[in-house]
Short mmCIF file of C-alpha atoms and ligand atoms in Angstrom, two decimals:
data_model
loop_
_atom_site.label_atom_id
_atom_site.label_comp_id
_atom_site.label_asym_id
_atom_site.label_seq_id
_atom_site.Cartn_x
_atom_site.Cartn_y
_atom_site.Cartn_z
CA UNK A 1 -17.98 2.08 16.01
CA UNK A 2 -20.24 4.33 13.71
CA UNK A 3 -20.92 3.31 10.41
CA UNK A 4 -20.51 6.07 7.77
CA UNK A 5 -22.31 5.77 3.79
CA UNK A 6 -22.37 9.35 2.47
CA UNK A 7 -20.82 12.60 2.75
CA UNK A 8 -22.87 14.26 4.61
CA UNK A 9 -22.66 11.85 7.49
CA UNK A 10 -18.85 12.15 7.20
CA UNK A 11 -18.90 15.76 7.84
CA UNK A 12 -20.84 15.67 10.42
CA UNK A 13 -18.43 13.44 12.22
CA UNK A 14 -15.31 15.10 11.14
CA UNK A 15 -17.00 18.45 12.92
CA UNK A 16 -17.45 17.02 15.83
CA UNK A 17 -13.88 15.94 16.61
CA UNK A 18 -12.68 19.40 15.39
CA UNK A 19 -15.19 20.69 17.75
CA UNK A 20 -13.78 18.22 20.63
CA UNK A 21 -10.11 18.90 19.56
CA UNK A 22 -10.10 15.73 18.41
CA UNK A 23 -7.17 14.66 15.53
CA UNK A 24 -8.84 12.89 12.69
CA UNK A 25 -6.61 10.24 12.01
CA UNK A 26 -7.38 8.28 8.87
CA UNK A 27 -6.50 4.73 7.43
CA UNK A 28 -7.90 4.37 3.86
CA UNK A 29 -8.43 0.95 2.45
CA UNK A 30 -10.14 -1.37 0.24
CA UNK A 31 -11.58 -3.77 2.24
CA UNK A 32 -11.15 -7.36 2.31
CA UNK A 33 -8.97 -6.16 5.80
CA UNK A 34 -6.65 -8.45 7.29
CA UNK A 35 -4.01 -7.89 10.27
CA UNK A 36 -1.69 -5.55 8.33
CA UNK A 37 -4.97 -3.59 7.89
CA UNK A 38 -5.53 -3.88 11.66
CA UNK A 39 -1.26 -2.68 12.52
CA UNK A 40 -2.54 0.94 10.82
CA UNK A 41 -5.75 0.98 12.74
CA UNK A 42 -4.04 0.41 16.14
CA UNK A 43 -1.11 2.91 15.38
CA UNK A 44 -3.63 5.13 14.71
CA UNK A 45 -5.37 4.46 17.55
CA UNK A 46 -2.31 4.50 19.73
CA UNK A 47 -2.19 7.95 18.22
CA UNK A 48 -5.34 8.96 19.87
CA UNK A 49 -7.87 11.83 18.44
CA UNK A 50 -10.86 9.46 16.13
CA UNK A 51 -9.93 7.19 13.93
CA UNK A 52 -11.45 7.10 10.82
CA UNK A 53 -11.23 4.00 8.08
CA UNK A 54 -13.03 3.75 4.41
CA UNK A 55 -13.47 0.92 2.95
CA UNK A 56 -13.50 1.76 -0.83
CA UNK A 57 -12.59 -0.21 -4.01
CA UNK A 58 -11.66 2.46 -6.19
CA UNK A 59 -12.17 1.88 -9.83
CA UNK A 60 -9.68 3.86 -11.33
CA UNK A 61 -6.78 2.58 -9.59
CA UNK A 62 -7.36 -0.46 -11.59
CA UNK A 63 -6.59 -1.36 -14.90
CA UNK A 64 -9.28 -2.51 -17.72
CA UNK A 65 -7.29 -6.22 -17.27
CA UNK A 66 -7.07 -6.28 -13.73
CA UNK A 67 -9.34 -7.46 -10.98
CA UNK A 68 -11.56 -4.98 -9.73
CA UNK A 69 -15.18 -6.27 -10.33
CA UNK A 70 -13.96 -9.96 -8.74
CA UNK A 71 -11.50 -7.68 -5.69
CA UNK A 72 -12.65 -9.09 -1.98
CA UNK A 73 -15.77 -7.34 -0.70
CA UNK A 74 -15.72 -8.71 2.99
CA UNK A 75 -18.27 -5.98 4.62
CA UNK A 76 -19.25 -7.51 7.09
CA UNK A 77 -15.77 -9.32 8.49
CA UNK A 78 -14.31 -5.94 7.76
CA UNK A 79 -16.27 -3.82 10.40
CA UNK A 80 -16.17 -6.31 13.14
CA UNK A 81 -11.76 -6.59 12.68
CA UNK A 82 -11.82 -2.29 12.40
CA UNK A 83 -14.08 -2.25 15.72
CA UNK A 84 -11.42 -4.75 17.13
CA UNK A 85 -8.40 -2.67 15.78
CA UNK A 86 -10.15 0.34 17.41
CA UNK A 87 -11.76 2.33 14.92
CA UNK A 88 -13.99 4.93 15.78
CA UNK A 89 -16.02 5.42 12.57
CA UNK A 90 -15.97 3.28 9.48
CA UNK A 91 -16.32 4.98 5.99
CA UNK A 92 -17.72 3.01 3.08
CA UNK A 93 -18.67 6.04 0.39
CA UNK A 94 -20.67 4.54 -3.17
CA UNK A 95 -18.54 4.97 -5.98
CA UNK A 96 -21.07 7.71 -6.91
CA UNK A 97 -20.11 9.55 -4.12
CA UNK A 98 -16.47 9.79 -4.68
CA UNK A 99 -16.83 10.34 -8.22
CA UNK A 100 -20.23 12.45 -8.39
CA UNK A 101 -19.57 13.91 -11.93
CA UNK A 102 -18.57 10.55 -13.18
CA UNK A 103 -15.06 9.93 -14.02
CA UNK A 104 -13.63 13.40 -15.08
CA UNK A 105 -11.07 15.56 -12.92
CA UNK A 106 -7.79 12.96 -12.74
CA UNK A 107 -4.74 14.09 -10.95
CA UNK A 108 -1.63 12.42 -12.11
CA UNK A 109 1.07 11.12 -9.86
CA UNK A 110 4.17 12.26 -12.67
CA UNK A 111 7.01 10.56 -12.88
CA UNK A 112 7.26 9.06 -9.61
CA UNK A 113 3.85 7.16 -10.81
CA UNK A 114 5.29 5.86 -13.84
CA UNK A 115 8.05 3.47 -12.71
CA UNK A 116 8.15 -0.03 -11.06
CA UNK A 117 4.80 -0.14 -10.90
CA UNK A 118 3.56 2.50 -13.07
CA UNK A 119 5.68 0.67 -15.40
CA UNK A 120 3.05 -2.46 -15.96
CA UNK A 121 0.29 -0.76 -14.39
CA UNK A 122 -0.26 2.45 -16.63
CA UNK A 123 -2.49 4.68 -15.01
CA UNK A 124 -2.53 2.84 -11.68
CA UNK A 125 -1.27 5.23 -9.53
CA UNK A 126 -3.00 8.44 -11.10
CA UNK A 127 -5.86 6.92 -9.58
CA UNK A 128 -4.21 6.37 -6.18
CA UNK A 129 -3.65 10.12 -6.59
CA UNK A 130 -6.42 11.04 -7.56
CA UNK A 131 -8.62 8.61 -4.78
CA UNK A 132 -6.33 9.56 -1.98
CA UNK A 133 -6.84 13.50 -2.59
CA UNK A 134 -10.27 13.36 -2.72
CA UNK A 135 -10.38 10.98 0.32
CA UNK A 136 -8.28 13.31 2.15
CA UNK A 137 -10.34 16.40 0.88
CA UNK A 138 -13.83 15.23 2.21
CA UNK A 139 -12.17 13.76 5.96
CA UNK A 140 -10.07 16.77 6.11
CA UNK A 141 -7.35 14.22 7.50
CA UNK A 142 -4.78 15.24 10.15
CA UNK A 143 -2.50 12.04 9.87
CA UNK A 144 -2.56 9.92 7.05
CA UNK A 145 -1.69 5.79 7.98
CA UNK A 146 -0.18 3.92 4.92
CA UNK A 147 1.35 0.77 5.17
CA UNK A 148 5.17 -0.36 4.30
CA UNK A 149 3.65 -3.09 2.16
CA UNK A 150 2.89 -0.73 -1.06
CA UNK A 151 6.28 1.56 -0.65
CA UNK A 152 5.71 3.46 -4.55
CA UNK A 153 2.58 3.79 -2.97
CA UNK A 154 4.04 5.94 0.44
CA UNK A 155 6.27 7.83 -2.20
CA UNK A 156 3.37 8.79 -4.66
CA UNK A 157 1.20 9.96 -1.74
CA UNK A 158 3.81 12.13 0.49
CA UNK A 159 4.62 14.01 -2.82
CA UNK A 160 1.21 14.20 -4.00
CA UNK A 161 0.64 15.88 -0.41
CA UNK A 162 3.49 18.30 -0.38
CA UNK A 163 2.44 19.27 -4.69
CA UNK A 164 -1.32 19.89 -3.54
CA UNK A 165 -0.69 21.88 -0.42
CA UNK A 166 -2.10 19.74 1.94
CA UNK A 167 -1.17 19.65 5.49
CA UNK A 168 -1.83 16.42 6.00
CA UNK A 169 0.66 14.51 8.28
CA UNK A 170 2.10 10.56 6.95
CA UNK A 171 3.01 7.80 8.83
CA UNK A 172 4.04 4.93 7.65
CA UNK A 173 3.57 1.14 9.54
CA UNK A 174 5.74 -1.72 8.85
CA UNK A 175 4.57 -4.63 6.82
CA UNK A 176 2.61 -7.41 8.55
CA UNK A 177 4.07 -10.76 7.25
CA UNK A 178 3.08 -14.24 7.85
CA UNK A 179 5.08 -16.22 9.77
CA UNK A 180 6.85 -17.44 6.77
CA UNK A 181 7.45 -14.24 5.50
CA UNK A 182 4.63 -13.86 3.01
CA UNK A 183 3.27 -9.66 2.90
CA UNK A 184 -0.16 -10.03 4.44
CA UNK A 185 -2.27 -9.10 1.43
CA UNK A 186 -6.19 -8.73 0.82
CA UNK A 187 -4.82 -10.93 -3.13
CA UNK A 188 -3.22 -13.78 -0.85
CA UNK A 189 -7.02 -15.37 -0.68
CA UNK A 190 -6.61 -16.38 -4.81
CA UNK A 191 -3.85 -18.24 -4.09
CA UNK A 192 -4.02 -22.14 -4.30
CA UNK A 193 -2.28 -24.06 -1.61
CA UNK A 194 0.36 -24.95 -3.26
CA UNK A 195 0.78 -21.15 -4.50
CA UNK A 196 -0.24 -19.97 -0.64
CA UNK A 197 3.55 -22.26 0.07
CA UNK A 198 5.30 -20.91 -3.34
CA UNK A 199 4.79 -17.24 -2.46
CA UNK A 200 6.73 -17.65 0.71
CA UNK A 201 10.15 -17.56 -1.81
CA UNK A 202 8.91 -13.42 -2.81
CA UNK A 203 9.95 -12.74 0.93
CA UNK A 204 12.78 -14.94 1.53
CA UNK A 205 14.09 -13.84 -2.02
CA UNK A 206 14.01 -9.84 -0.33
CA UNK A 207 15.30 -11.16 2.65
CA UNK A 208 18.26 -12.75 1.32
CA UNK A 209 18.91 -9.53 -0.84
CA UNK A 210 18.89 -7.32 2.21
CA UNK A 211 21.21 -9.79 4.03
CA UNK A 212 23.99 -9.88 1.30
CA UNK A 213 23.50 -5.83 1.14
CA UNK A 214 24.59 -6.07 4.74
CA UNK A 215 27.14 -8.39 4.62
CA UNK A 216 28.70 -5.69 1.95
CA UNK A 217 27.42 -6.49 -1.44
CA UNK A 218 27.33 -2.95 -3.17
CA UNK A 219 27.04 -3.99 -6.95
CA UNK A 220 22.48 -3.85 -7.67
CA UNK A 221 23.30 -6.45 -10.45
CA UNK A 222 24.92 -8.63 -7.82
CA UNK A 223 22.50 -7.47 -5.44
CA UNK A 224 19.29 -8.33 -7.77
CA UNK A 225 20.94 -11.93 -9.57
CA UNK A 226 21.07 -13.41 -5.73
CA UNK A 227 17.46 -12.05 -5.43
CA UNK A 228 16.19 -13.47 -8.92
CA UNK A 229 18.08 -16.57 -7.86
CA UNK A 230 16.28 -17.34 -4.60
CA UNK A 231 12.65 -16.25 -6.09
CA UNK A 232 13.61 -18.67 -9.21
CA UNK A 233 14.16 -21.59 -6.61
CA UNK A 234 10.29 -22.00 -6.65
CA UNK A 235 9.45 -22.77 -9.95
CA UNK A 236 5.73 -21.60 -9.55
CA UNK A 237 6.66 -17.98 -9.28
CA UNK A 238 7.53 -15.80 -11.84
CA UNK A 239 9.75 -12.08 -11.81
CA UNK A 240 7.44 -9.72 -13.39
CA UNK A 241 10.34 -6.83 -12.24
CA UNK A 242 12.88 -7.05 -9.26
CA UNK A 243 14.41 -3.90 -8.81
CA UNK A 244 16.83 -1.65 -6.33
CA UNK A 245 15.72 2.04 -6.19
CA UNK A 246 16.80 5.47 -4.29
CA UNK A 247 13.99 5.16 -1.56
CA UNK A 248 12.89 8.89 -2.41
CA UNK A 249 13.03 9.43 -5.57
CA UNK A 250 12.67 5.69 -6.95
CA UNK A 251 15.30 5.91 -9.46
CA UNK A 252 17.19 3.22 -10.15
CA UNK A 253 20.66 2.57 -7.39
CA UNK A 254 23.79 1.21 -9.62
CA UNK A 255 25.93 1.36 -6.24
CA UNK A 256 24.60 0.74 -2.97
CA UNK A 257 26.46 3.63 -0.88
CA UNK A 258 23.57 4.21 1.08
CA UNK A 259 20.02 3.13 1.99
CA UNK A 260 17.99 1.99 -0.94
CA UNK A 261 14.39 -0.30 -1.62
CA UNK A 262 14.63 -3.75 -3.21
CA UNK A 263 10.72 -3.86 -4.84
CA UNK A 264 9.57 -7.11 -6.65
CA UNK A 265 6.31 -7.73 -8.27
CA UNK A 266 5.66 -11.41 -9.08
CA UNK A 267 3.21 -13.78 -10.06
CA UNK A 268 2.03 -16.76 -8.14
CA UNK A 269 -0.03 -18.93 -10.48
CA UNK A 270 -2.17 -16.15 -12.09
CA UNK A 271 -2.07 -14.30 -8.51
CA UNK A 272 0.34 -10.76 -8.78
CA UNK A 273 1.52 -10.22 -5.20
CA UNK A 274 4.10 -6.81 -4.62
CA UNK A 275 6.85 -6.77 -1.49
CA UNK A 276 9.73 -5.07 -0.68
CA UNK A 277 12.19 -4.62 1.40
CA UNK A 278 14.99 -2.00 3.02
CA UNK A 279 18.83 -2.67 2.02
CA UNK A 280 21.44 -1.14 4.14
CA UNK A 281 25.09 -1.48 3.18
CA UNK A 282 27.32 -1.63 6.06
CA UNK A 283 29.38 1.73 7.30
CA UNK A 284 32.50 2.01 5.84
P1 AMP B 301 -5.30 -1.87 0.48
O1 AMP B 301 -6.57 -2.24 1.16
O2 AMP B 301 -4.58 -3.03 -0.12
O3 AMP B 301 -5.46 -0.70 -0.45
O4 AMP B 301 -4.34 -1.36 1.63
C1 AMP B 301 -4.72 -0.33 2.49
C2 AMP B 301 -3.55 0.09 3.31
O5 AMP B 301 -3.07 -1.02 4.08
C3 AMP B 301 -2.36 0.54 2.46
O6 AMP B 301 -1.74 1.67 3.08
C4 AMP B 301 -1.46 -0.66 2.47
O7 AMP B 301 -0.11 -0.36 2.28
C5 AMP B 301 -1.71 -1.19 3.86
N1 AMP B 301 -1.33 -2.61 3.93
C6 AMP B 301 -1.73 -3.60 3.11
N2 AMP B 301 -1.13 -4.77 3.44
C7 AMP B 301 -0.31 -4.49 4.49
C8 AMP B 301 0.59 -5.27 5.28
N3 AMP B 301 0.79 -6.56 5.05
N4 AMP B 301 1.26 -4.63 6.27
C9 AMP B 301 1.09 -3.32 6.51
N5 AMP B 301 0.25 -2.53 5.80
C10 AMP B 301 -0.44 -3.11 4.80
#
């Protein structure tokens, strides 16, 4: 696997898979990588063409309360699981690189960046937008691998893709759970032991929300209580929001008369983990 710093090294990869007719398939992260990392690096591998991951903490995704001076910086464990997943070239730009005139040009992601999450993370996802545009700028990306895990996330990105012009191609991998159901997440290494066994109720709480959308449950309110419900069995997690939302457009679903996204944020002790999950109501 070839290690990549700056830009110009970059290009000079990127040409020579154009040149070999190569697909430059691209998983962008922020380190700390764990094996739902490693499900987008072998579906991109599967793929074939190079595959191409940064590792990049991006500063202004984050909020001026949140945790991005203490966020996981694994270097070392990260190359040797993206060699393992099958990576061909491993990006890790300095933040000076991605933002070379400082922090200045900002796309916005609009509305669809201003809900759910949006909602108690102002600003958060303007900086997804703006990161992932620039990231996809300078690896002139063919296919774009984004995880289940953050679905506002897949949303933000597809339209910030079809709004810019790109051509970029999206796929999107399932979520990589622990066994008992916990989102694999590069945040589940702040949790105590006792939280590590709490946050287990964020998944079964989706879970049982999906099942009773199957079984026929329509009503959100209905749908969300029996979500709240479950979560609220474990006293050492707390709702931040619990929501059911049209899976393009994120607006809020009143009546579940076809596919829609449960999304929870909660905290674990002072730990804020995100999952979701698909509901289906039953064919009439
Ligand atoms: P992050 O490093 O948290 O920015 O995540 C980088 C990419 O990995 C994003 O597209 C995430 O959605 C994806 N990802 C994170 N956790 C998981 C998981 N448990 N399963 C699948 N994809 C994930």
């Amino acid at each position: 696997m070839i290690h990549i710093e700056s830009l110009a090294a970059l290009r000079a990869v990127v040409r020579d898979a154009v040149a070999s007719r190569q697909a430059v398939r691209f998983v962008p992260t922020m380190g700390a990588l764990h094996d739902g990392h490693a499900a987008l690096i072998r579906a991109a591998r599967a793929d074939g063409g190079l595959v191409l991951v940064s590792v990049f903490v991006n500063p202004t995704q984050f909020g001026p309360n949140e945790d991005f001076a203490r966020y996981p910086r694994t270097p070392g464990a990260d190359a040797a699981l993206a060699t393992k997943a099958g990576a061909d070239a491993l990006w890790a730009p300095l933040v000076e690189d991605v933002y070379p005139a400082g922090p200045s040009a900002r796309l916005s992601a609009g509305a669809l960046g201003a809900v759910w999450e949006g909602a108690f993370r102002p600003g958060h996802f303007d900086g997804v937008a703006t990161v992932v545009a620039k990231l996809l700028v300078a690896s002139g990306a063919d296919v774009l691998y984004l995880g289940e895990k953050d679905y506002q996330q897949t949303v933000v990105v597809r339209r910030l893709i079809r709004d810019l012009l790109l051509t970029t191609e999206v796929r999107v991998v399932p979520t990589v759970r622990e066994p008992d159901g916990l989102a694999l997440s590069s945040r589940n290494r702040y949790l105590s032991a006792d939280d590590r066994r709490a946050a287990a109720a964020i998944s079964r709480g989706l879970r049982a929300c999906a099942k009773l959308a199957a079984d026929g449950e329509r009503r959100a309110d209905a749908l969300l209580v029996h979500l709240q419900d479950v979560i609220g069995g474990e006293p050492r997690v707390t709702v931040q929001y619990a929501g059911i939302a049209d899976p393009d457009t994120l607006e809020p679903v009143t009546l579940l008369n076809a596919p829609a996204r449960a999304l929870v944020a909660a905290y674990v002790g002072a730990t804020r983990l995100i999952d979701n999950i698909l509901l289906v109501p039953p064919t009439p």
